[in-house]
Short mmCIF file of N, CA, C and O in Angstrom, two decimals:
data_model
loop_
_atom_site.label_atom_id
_atom_site.label_comp_id
_atom_site.label_asym_id
_atom_site.label_seq_id
_atom_site.Cartn_x
_atom_site.Cartn_y
_atom_site.Cartn_z
N MET V 1 8.46 3.42 -11.71
CA MET V 1 8.04 4.07 -10.06
C MET V 1 7.02 2.91 -9.66
O MET V 1 6.37 1.99 -10.46
N ASN V 2 7.26 2.45 -8.27
CA ASN V 2 6.47 1.17 -7.94
C ASN V 2 4.72 1.93 -7.24
O ASN V 2 5.13 3.20 -7.39
N ILE V 3 4.41 0.76 -6.93
CA ILE V 3 3.12 0.86 -6.22
C ILE V 3 3.14 1.89 -4.73
O ILE V 3 2.43 3.01 -4.78
N LYS V 4 4.02 1.55 -4.19
CA LYS V 4 4.28 2.11 -3.13
C LYS V 4 4.70 3.76 -3.03
O LYS V 4 4.18 4.82 -2.62
N GLU V 5 5.54 4.53 -4.31
CA GLU V 5 6.03 5.41 -4.55
C GLU V 5 4.32 6.35 -5.22
O GLU V 5 4.49 7.53 -4.53
N LEU V 6 3.72 5.60 -5.95
CA LEU V 6 2.24 6.42 -6.43
C LEU V 6 1.56 6.51 -5.25
O LEU V 6 0.78 7.42 -5.18
N LEU V 7 0.95 5.16 -4.32
CA LEU V 7 0.45 5.56 -3.17
C LEU V 7 1.26 7.00 -2.29
O LEU V 7 -0.49 7.59 -1.51
N LEU V 8 2.57 7.17 -1.93
CA LEU V 8 2.98 8.13 -1.25
C LEU V 8 2.46 9.75 -2.32
O LEU V 8 2.97 10.65 -1.57
N ASN V 9 2.01 9.91 -3.48
CA ASN V 9 1.63 11.01 -3.93
C ASN V 9 0.10 11.59 -3.69
O ASN V 9 0.12 12.67 -3.80
N GLY V 10 -0.34 10.27 -2.75
CA GLY V 10 -1.80 10.93 -2.51
C GLY V 10 -1.74 11.52 -1.23
O GLY V 10 -1.07 10.79 -0.54
N LYS V 11 -2.66 12.47 -0.72
CA LYS V 11 -2.78 12.77 0.53
C LYS V 11 -3.51 11.87 1.31
O LYS V 11 -3.32 11.81 2.73
N ALA V 12 -4.70 11.17 0.96
CA ALA V 12 -5.22 10.40 1.83
C ALA V 12 -4.08 9.39 2.33
O ALA V 12 -4.29 8.57 3.75
N PHE V 13 -3.12 8.34 1.93
CA PHE V 13 -2.79 7.45 2.23
C PHE V 13 -1.47 8.07 2.82
O PHE V 13 -1.58 7.34 4.15
N LEU V 14 -1.01 9.20 2.93
CA LEU V 14 -0.04 10.01 3.70
C LEU V 14 -0.88 10.34 5.31
O LEU V 14 -0.06 10.46 5.66
N SER V 15 -1.52 10.88 4.99
CA SER V 15 -2.93 10.89 6.32
C SER V 15 -2.82 9.58 7.41
O SER V 15 -2.95 9.80 8.25
N ILE V 16 -3.13 8.55 6.50
CA ILE V 16 -3.33 7.16 7.21
C ILE V 16 -1.66 7.17 7.70
O ILE V 16 -2.07 6.92 9.10
N LEU V 17 -0.86 7.27 7.07
CA LEU V 17 0.38 7.04 7.71
C LEU V 17 0.97 8.05 8.84
O LEU V 17 1.34 8.01 10.32
N SER V 18 0.57 9.49 8.62
CA SER V 18 0.31 10.72 9.42
C SER V 18 -0.09 10.09 11.03
O SER V 18 0.11 10.39 11.78
N ASP V 19 -1.47 9.60 11.08
CA ASP V 19 -2.13 9.19 11.92
C ASP V 19 -1.83 8.25 13.27
O ASP V 19 -1.76 7.50 14.37
N PHE V 20 -0.86 7.36 12.63
CA PHE V 20 -0.41 6.30 12.73
C PHE V 20 1.05 6.23 13.40
O PHE V 20 1.99 5.28 13.70
N ALA V 21 1.86 7.94 13.17
CA ALA V 21 3.16 8.25 13.31
C ALA V 21 4.12 7.21 12.25
O ALA V 21 5.23 6.64 13.37
N ILE V 22 3.61 6.77 11.31
CA ILE V 22 4.59 5.84 10.29
C ILE V 22 5.30 7.00 9.51
O ILE V 22 4.53 7.51 8.59
N GLU V 23 6.59 6.46 9.47
CA GLU V 23 7.28 7.39 8.15
C GLU V 23 7.16 6.35 6.71
O GLU V 23 7.20 5.15 7.09
N ALA V 24 7.04 6.97 5.85
CA ALA V 24 7.19 6.66 4.43
C ALA V 24 8.14 5.59 3.96
O ALA V 24 7.76 4.35 3.22
N LYS V 25 9.21 5.71 5.11
CA LYS V 25 10.62 4.98 4.30
C LYS V 25 10.30 3.36 5.42
O LYS V 25 11.00 2.29 4.95
N ASN V 26 9.21 3.66 5.79
CA ASN V 26 8.77 1.65 7.05
C ASN V 26 7.69 1.13 6.28
O ASN V 26 7.25 1.15 7.25
N ILE V 27 7.20 1.57 5.39
CA ILE V 27 6.16 0.79 4.80
C ILE V 27 6.78 -0.47 3.88
O ILE V 27 7.19 0.08 2.83
N ILE V 28 5.96 -1.52 3.90
CA ILE V 28 6.23 -2.59 2.52
C ILE V 28 4.68 -3.14 1.90
O ILE V 28 3.79 -3.29 3.24
N ILE V 29 4.42 -2.83 0.99
CA ILE V 29 3.35 -3.63 0.30
C ILE V 29 3.50 -4.76 0.20
O ILE V 29 4.46 -5.23 -0.56
N GLN V 30 2.90 -5.92 0.91
CA GLN V 30 3.14 -7.32 0.50
C GLN V 30 2.78 -7.37 -0.67
O GLN V 30 1.68 -7.22 -1.46
N ASP V 31 3.59 -8.48 -1.45
CA ASP V 31 3.45 -9.29 -3.03
C ASP V 31 3.54 -7.74 -3.92
O ASP V 31 2.60 -8.13 -4.68
N GLU V 32 4.18 -7.21 -3.87
CA GLU V 32 3.64 -5.76 -4.54
C GLU V 32 4.38 -6.22 -5.92
O GLU V 32 3.83 -6.01 -6.75
N ASP V 33 5.71 -7.28 -5.83
CA ASP V 33 6.13 -7.67 -7.39
C ASP V 33 4.99 -8.55 -7.79
O ASP V 33 4.88 -8.35 -9.24
N MET V 34 4.54 -9.15 -7.06
CA MET V 34 3.41 -10.02 -7.69
C MET V 34 2.02 -9.56 -8.53
O MET V 34 1.80 -9.39 -9.53
N LEU V 35 1.77 -8.38 -7.92
CA LEU V 35 0.99 -7.25 -8.49
C LEU V 35 1.05 -6.41 -9.54
O LEU V 35 0.82 -6.22 -10.48
N PHE V 36 2.29 -6.41 -9.62
CA PHE V 36 2.99 -5.56 -10.47
C PHE V 36 2.67 -6.43 -11.86
O PHE V 36 2.80 -6.44 -13.44
N ARG V 37 3.88 -7.30 -11.68
CA ARG V 37 2.62 -8.98 -12.59
C ARG V 37 1.82 -8.91 -13.38
O ARG V 37 1.33 -9.47 -14.33
N ASN V 38 1.05 -9.21 -12.44
CA ASN V 38 -0.17 -9.10 -12.87
C ASN V 38 -0.77 -7.73 -13.89
O ASN V 38 -1.28 -8.08 -14.60
N ILE V 39 -0.27 -6.85 -13.34
CA ILE V 39 -1.19 -5.76 -14.25
C ILE V 39 -0.55 -5.55 -15.06
O ILE V 39 -0.94 -5.03 -16.53
N SER V 40 0.97 -6.21 -15.52
CA SER V 40 1.40 -5.97 -17.14
C SER V 40 0.89 -7.34 -17.76
O SER V 40 1.01 -6.70 -19.08
N LYS V 41 0.63 -7.84 -17.40
CA LYS V 41 -0.18 -9.26 -17.94
C LYS V 41 -1.54 -8.74 -18.63
O LYS V 41 -2.49 -9.93 -19.08
N ALA V 42 -2.38 -8.21 -17.22
CA ALA V 42 -3.86 -7.99 -17.36
C ALA V 42 -4.00 -7.43 -19.36
O ALA V 42 -3.33 -6.56 -19.49
N LYS V 43 -5.41 -7.56 -19.19
CA LYS V 43 -5.98 -7.28 -20.48
C LYS V 43 -5.80 -5.61 -20.08
O LYS V 43 -6.34 -4.30 -21.19
N TYR V 44 -6.75 -4.85 -19.52
CA TYR V 44 -6.66 -3.28 -18.79
C TYR V 44 -5.97 -3.26 -18.21
O TYR V 44 -5.30 -3.81 -16.95
N PRO V 45 -6.10 -1.45 -17.85
CA PRO V 45 -4.65 -1.42 -17.26
C PRO V 45 -5.01 -0.84 -15.71
O PRO V 45 -4.48 -0.27 -14.92
N THR V 46 -6.02 -1.48 -15.55
CA THR V 46 -6.58 -0.86 -13.97
C THR V 46 -6.36 -2.63 -12.87
O THR V 46 -6.64 -3.78 -13.58
N LEU V 47 -6.35 -2.08 -11.66
CA LEU V 47 -6.22 -3.20 -10.67
C LEU V 47 -7.09 -2.83 -9.72
O LEU V 47 -6.85 -1.90 -9.20
N LYS V 48 -7.64 -3.90 -8.94
CA LYS V 48 -8.42 -3.55 -7.71
C LYS V 48 -8.16 -4.76 -7.12
O LYS V 48 -8.45 -5.90 -7.61
N GLU V 49 -7.61 -4.69 -5.81
CA GLU V 49 -6.81 -5.85 -5.26
C GLU V 49 -7.01 -5.93 -4.34
O GLU V 49 -6.20 -5.12 -3.70
N THR V 50 -6.84 -6.78 -3.07
CA THR V 50 -6.97 -6.72 -1.56
C THR V 50 -5.26 -6.83 -1.42
O THR V 50 -5.10 -7.93 -1.64
N VAL V 51 -5.20 -6.33 -0.29
CA VAL V 51 -3.38 -6.30 0.17
C VAL V 51 -3.44 -5.81 1.64
O VAL V 51 -4.10 -5.73 1.74
N CYS V 52 -2.22 -6.20 2.19
CA CYS V 52 -2.12 -5.58 3.35
C CYS V 52 -0.53 -5.03 3.49
O CYS V 52 0.19 -5.31 2.48
N ILE V 53 -0.40 -3.66 3.83
CA ILE V 53 0.42 -2.71 3.86
C ILE V 53 1.31 -3.16 5.83
O ILE V 53 0.24 -2.82 6.37
N GLU V 54 2.36 -3.22 5.76
CA GLU V 54 2.77 -3.40 6.73
C GLU V 54 3.67 -2.25 6.98
O GLU V 54 4.28 -1.48 6.32
N GLY V 55 3.57 -1.11 8.13
CA GLY V 55 4.31 -0.11 8.78
C GLY V 55 4.91 -0.46 10.36
O GLY V 55 3.80 -0.63 10.65
N LYS V 56 6.08 0.63 10.04
CA LYS V 56 6.39 0.37 11.83
C LYS V 56 6.99 1.70 11.85
O LYS V 56 6.88 2.58 11.87
N ASN V 57 6.29 1.70 13.51
CA ASN V 57 6.92 2.79 14.41
C ASN V 57 7.44 2.45 15.33
O ASN V 57 7.56 1.04 16.06
N GLU V 58 7.61 3.73 16.51
CA GLU V 58 8.38 2.91 17.29
C GLU V 58 7.54 2.01 18.56
O GLU V 58 7.88 1.50 19.39
N ASP V 59 6.42 2.27 18.42
CA ASP V 59 5.15 1.87 19.31
C ASP V 59 4.69 -0.07 18.44
O ASP V 59 4.54 -0.70 19.09
N GLY V 60 5.49 -0.37 17.08
CA GLY V 60 5.15 -1.65 16.80
C GLY V 60 5.10 -1.24 15.45
O GLY V 60 5.39 -1.13 14.65
N VAL V 61 4.42 -2.77 15.27
CA VAL V 61 4.11 -3.00 13.21
C VAL V 61 2.76 -3.07 13.35
O VAL V 61 1.86 -3.47 14.08
N PHE V 62 2.03 -2.42 12.48
CA PHE V 62 0.96 -1.91 12.16
C PHE V 62 1.04 -2.87 10.51
O PHE V 62 1.58 -2.33 9.71
N ASN V 63 -0.15 -3.67 10.68
CA ASN V 63 -0.82 -3.98 9.33
C ASN V 63 -1.98 -3.64 8.96
O ASN V 63 -3.01 -3.64 9.39
N PHE V 64 -2.49 -3.12 7.36
CA PHE V 64 -3.37 -2.44 7.21
C PHE V 64 -3.88 -2.86 6.09
O PHE V 64 -3.32 -3.49 5.20
N PHE V 65 -5.41 -3.52 6.16
CA PHE V 65 -5.78 -4.26 5.30
C PHE V 65 -6.67 -3.27 4.71
O PHE V 65 -7.12 -2.90 5.11
N GLY V 66 -6.82 -3.82 3.32
CA GLY V 66 -7.68 -3.15 2.70
C GLY V 66 -7.79 -3.25 1.21
O GLY V 66 -6.75 -4.38 0.46
N THR V 67 -8.39 -2.15 0.19
CA THR V 67 -8.05 -2.62 -1.39
C THR V 67 -7.43 -1.31 -2.09
O THR V 67 -7.36 -0.13 -1.85
N LEU V 68 -6.41 -2.08 -2.63
CA LEU V 68 -5.90 -1.29 -3.78
C LEU V 68 -6.36 -0.99 -5.19
O LEU V 68 -6.65 -2.12 -5.50
N HIS V 69 -6.65 0.36 -5.51
CA HIS V 69 -6.98 0.53 -6.65
C HIS V 69 -5.90 1.17 -7.48
O HIS V 69 -5.24 2.53 -7.38
N PHE V 70 -5.50 0.44 -8.66
CA PHE V 70 -3.91 0.94 -9.36
C PHE V 70 -4.42 1.23 -10.98
O PHE V 70 -4.79 0.35 -11.53
N ASN V 71 -4.10 2.33 -11.29
CA ASN V 71 -4.12 2.25 -12.83
C ASN V 71 -2.90 2.84 -13.48
O ASN V 71 -2.32 3.78 -13.20
N TRP V 72 -2.54 1.93 -14.26
CA TRP V 72 -1.46 2.15 -14.72
C TRP V 72 -0.95 2.64 -15.95
O TRP V 72 0.25 3.55 -15.38
N LEU V 73 -1.86 3.30 -16.73
CA LEU V 73 -1.92 4.38 -17.28
C LEU V 73 -1.36 5.46 -16.90
O LEU V 73 -0.66 6.62 -17.46
N ASP V 74 -2.26 5.93 -15.96
CA ASP V 74 -2.43 6.94 -15.13
C ASP V 74 -1.37 7.13 -13.82
O ASP V 74 -1.63 8.50 -13.52
N LYS V 75 -1.06 6.13 -13.64
CA LYS V 75 0.29 6.05 -12.61
C LYS V 75 -0.29 6.94 -11.42
O LYS V 75 -0.14 7.52 -10.70
N LEU V 76 -1.32 6.29 -11.20
CA LEU V 76 -2.58 6.56 -9.89
C LEU V 76 -2.63 4.89 -8.98
O LEU V 76 -3.39 4.30 -9.61
N ALA V 77 -2.08 5.62 -8.11
CA ALA V 77 -2.77 4.19 -6.87
C ALA V 77 -3.45 4.80 -5.63
O ALA V 77 -3.20 5.98 -5.27
N VAL V 78 -4.54 4.19 -5.43
CA VAL V 78 -5.22 4.40 -4.01
C VAL V 78 -5.78 3.51 -3.14
O VAL V 78 -5.96 2.46 -3.76
N PHE V 79 -4.93 3.33 -2.01
CA PHE V 79 -5.65 2.77 -0.78
C PHE V 79 -6.76 2.77 -0.09
O PHE V 79 -6.94 4.06 0.38
N GLU V 80 -8.13 2.06 -0.17
CA GLU V 80 -8.89 1.97 0.72
C GLU V 80 -9.38 1.25 2.06
O GLU V 80 -9.02 0.11 1.60
N MET V 81 -8.72 1.86 2.75
CA MET V 81 -8.32 0.75 4.21
C MET V 81 -9.76 0.41 4.79
O MET V 81 -10.69 1.24 5.14
N GLN V 82 -9.65 -1.17 5.34
CA GLN V 82 -11.09 -1.68 5.88
C GLN V 82 -10.44 -1.95 7.11
O GLN V 82 -11.49 -1.79 7.70
N GLY V 83 -9.02 -1.92 7.56
CA GLY V 83 -9.26 -2.12 8.49
C GLY V 83 -7.71 -2.53 9.10
O GLY V 83 -6.86 -2.49 7.81
N PHE V 84 -7.16 -2.55 10.65
CA PHE V 84 -5.62 -2.69 10.90
C PHE V 84 -5.49 -3.39 11.99
O PHE V 84 -6.61 -3.37 12.59
N GLU V 85 -4.39 -4.13 12.29
CA GLU V 85 -4.20 -4.86 13.42
C GLU V 85 -2.97 -4.14 14.01
O GLU V 85 -2.03 -3.51 13.02
N LYS V 86 -2.56 -3.98 15.03
CA LYS V 86 -1.23 -3.72 15.73
C LYS V 86 -0.43 -5.42 15.83
O LYS V 86 -1.24 -6.01 17.02
N ILE V 87 0.73 -5.46 16.09
CA ILE V 87 1.21 -6.27 16.97
C ILE V 87 2.65 -5.63 17.29
O ILE V 87 3.41 -4.95 17.13
N GLY V 88 2.44 -5.95 18.70
CA GLY V 88 3.48 -5.77 19.75
C GLY V 88 4.33 -4.70 19.19
O GLY V 88 4.95 -4.45 18.40
N PRO V 89 4.86 -4.16 20.85
CA PRO V 89 6.06 -3.26 20.50
C PRO V 89 7.35 -3.93 19.83
O PRO V 89 7.74 -5.09 19.85
N LYS V 90 8.17 -2.87 19.07
CA LYS V 90 9.12 -3.47 18.70
C LYS V 90 10.36 -4.11 19.96
O LYS V 90 10.17 -3.55 21.57
N SER V 91 11.41 -4.62 19.28
CA SER V 91 12.20 -5.75 19.99
C SER V 91 13.02 -4.48 20.42
O SER V 91 13.85 -4.11 19.76
#
């Protein structure tokens, strides 16, 4: 199970996507593979990392910036959004 799937289990993250009319299949967590490598080597099963999540809809691309709280043992991920930017309409 990847971080994206864990985030989609939470109602708060789904609410963010709904507010921006973004479908779950249209999000990418930047550097997700690197985050997984770091957690597997970590002494503790938790990770707190600043991330960017990219989401696309018919109006363009949105970058959501915030903190990812991830617990590997409990298979729990929470995204704490601090801001976002919109990048022009889709071509």
